[in-house]
mmCIF file of C-alpha atoms in Angstrom:
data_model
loop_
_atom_site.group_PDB
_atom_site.id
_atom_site.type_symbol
_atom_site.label_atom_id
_atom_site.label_comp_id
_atom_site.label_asym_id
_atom_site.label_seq_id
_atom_site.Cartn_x
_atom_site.Cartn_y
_atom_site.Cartn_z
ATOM 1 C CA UNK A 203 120.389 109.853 109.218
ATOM 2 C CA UNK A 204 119.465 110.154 105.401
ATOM 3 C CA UNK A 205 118.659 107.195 104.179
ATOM 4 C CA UNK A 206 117.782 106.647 100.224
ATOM 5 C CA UNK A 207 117.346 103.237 98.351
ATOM 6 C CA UNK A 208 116.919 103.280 95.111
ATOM 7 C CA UNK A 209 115.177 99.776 93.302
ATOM 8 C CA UNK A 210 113.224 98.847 90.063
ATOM 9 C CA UNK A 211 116.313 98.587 87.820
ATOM 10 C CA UNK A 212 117.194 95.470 85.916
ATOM 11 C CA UNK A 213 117.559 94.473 82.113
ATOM 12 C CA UNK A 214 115.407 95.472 79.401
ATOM 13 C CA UNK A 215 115.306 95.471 75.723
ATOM 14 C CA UNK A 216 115.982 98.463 73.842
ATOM 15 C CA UNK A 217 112.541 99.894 73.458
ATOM 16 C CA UNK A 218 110.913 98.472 76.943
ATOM 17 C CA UNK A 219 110.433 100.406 80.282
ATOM 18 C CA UNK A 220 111.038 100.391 83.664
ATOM 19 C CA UNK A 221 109.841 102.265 87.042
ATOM 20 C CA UNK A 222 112.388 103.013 89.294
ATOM 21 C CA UNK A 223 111.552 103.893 92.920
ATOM 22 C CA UNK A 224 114.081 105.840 95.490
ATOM 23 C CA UNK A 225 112.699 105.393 99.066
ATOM 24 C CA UNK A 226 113.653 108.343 101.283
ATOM 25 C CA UNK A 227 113.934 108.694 105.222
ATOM 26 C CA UNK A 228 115.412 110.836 107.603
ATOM 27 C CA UNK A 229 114.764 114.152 106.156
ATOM 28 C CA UNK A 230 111.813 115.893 105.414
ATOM 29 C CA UNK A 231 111.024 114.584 102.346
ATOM 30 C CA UNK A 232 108.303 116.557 101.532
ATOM 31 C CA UNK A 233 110.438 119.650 102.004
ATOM 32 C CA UNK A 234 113.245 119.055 99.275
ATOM 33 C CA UNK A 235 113.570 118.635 95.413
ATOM 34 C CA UNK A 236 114.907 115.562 94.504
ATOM 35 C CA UNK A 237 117.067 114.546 91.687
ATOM 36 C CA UNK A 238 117.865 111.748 89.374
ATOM 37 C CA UNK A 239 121.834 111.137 88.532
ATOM 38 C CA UNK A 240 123.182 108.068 86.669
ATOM 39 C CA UNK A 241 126.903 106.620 86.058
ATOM 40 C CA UNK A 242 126.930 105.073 82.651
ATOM 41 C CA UNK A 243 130.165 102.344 82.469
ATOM 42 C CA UNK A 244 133.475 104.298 82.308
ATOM 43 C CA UNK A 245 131.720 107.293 82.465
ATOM 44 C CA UNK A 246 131.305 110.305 85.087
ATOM 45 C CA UNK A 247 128.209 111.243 86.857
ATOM 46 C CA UNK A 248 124.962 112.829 84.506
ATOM 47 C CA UNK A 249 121.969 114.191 86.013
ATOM 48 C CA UNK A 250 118.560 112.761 84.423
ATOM 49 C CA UNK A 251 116.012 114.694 85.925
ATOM 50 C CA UNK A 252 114.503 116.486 89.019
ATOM 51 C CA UNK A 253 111.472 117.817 90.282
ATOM 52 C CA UNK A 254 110.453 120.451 93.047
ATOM 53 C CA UNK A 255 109.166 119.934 96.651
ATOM 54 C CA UNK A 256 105.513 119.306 95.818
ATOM 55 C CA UNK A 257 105.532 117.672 92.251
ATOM 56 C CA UNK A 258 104.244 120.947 90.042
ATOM 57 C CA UNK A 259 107.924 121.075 88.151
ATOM 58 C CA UNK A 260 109.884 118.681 86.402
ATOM 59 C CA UNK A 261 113.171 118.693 84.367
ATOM 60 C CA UNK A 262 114.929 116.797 82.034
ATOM 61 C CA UNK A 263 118.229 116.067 80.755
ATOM 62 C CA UNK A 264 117.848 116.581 76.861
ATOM 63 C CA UNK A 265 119.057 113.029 76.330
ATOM 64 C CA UNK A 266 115.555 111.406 78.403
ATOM 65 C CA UNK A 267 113.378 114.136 77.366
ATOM 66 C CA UNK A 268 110.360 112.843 76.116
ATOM 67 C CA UNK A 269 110.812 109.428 77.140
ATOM 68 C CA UNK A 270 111.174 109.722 81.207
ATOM 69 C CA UNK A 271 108.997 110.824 83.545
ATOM 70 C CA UNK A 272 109.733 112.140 87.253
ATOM 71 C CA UNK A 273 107.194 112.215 89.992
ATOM 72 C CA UNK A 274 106.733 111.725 93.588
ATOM 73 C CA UNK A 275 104.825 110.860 96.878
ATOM 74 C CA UNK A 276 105.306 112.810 99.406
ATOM 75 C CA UNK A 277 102.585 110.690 101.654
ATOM 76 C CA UNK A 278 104.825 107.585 100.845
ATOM 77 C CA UNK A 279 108.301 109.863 100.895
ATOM 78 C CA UNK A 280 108.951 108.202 97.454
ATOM 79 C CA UNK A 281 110.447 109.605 94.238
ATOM 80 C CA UNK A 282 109.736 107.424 90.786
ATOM 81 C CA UNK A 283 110.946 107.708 87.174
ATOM 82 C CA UNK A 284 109.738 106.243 84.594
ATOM 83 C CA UNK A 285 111.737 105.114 81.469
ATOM 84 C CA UNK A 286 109.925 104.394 78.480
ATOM 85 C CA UNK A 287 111.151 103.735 74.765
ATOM 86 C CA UNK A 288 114.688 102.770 76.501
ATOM 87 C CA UNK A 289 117.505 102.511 74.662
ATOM 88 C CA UNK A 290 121.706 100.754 75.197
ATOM 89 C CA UNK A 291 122.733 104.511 76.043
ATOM 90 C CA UNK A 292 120.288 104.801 78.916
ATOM 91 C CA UNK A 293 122.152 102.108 80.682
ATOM 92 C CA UNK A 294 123.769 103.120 83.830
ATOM 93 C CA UNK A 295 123.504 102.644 87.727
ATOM 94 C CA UNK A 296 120.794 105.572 89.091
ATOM 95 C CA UNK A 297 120.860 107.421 91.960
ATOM 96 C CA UNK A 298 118.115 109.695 93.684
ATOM 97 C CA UNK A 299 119.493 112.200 94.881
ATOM 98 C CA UNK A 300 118.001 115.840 97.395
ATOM 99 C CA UNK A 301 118.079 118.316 95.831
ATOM 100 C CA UNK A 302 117.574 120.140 92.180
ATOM 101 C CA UNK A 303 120.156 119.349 89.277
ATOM 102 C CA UNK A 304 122.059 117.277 91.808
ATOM 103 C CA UNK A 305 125.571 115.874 89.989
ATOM 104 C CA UNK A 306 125.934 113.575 92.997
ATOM 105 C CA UNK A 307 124.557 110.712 94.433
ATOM 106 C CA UNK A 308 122.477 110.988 97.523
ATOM 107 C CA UNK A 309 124.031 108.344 99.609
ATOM 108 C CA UNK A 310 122.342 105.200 98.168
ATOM 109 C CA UNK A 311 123.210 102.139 96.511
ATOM 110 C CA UNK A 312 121.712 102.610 93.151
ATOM 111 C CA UNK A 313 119.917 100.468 90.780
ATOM 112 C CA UNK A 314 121.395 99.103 87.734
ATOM 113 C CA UNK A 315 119.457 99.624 84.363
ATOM 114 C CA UNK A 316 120.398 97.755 81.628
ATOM 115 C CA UNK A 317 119.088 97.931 78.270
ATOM 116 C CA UNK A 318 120.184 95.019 75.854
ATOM 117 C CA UNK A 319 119.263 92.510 73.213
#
């Protein structure tokens, strides 16, 4: 059974950062891109970011570029992002997600950013 769970989020002020984490099990890990998606209030699904099978290629939505970074363990069967220089728009639940420019979430419960004075 795929299993992802997705934690670091929480509040922030415009400008700060945060590390999220997605936890993966039940697939080969190692074996898959993965993606980041978020769902900003009242809005529909946007994919972030994603990265191949062994680390060497990232992407990024134009609207993170710059400021978040994607990477992953396959030893721990982890995928990260960084958010850095965060801002109100970037708030939003975030998935991980298998798979390259995923526009879904991978089956886990998300972790709320929220960026806010």
């Amino acid at each position: 059974e795929v299993q992802l769970v997705e934690s670091g989020g929480g509040l922030v002020q415009p400008g700060g950062s945060l590390r999220l984490s997605c936890a993966a099990s039940g697939f080969t890990f190692s074996s898959y891109a993965m993606s980041w998606v978020r769902q900003a209030p009242g809005k529909g699904l946007e994919w972030v970011s994603d990265i191949n099978s062994v680390g060497s290629g990232t992407r990024y939505a134009d609207s993170v570029k710059g400021r978040f970074t994607i990477s992953r363990d396959n030893a721990k069967n982890t995928l990260y992002l960084q958010m850095n220089s965060l801002r109100p728009e970037d708030t939003a639940v975030y998935y991980c997600a298998p798979g390259a420019i995923a526009t879904t979430p991978g089956g886990g419960q998300g972790t709320q950013v929220t960026v806010s004075s």
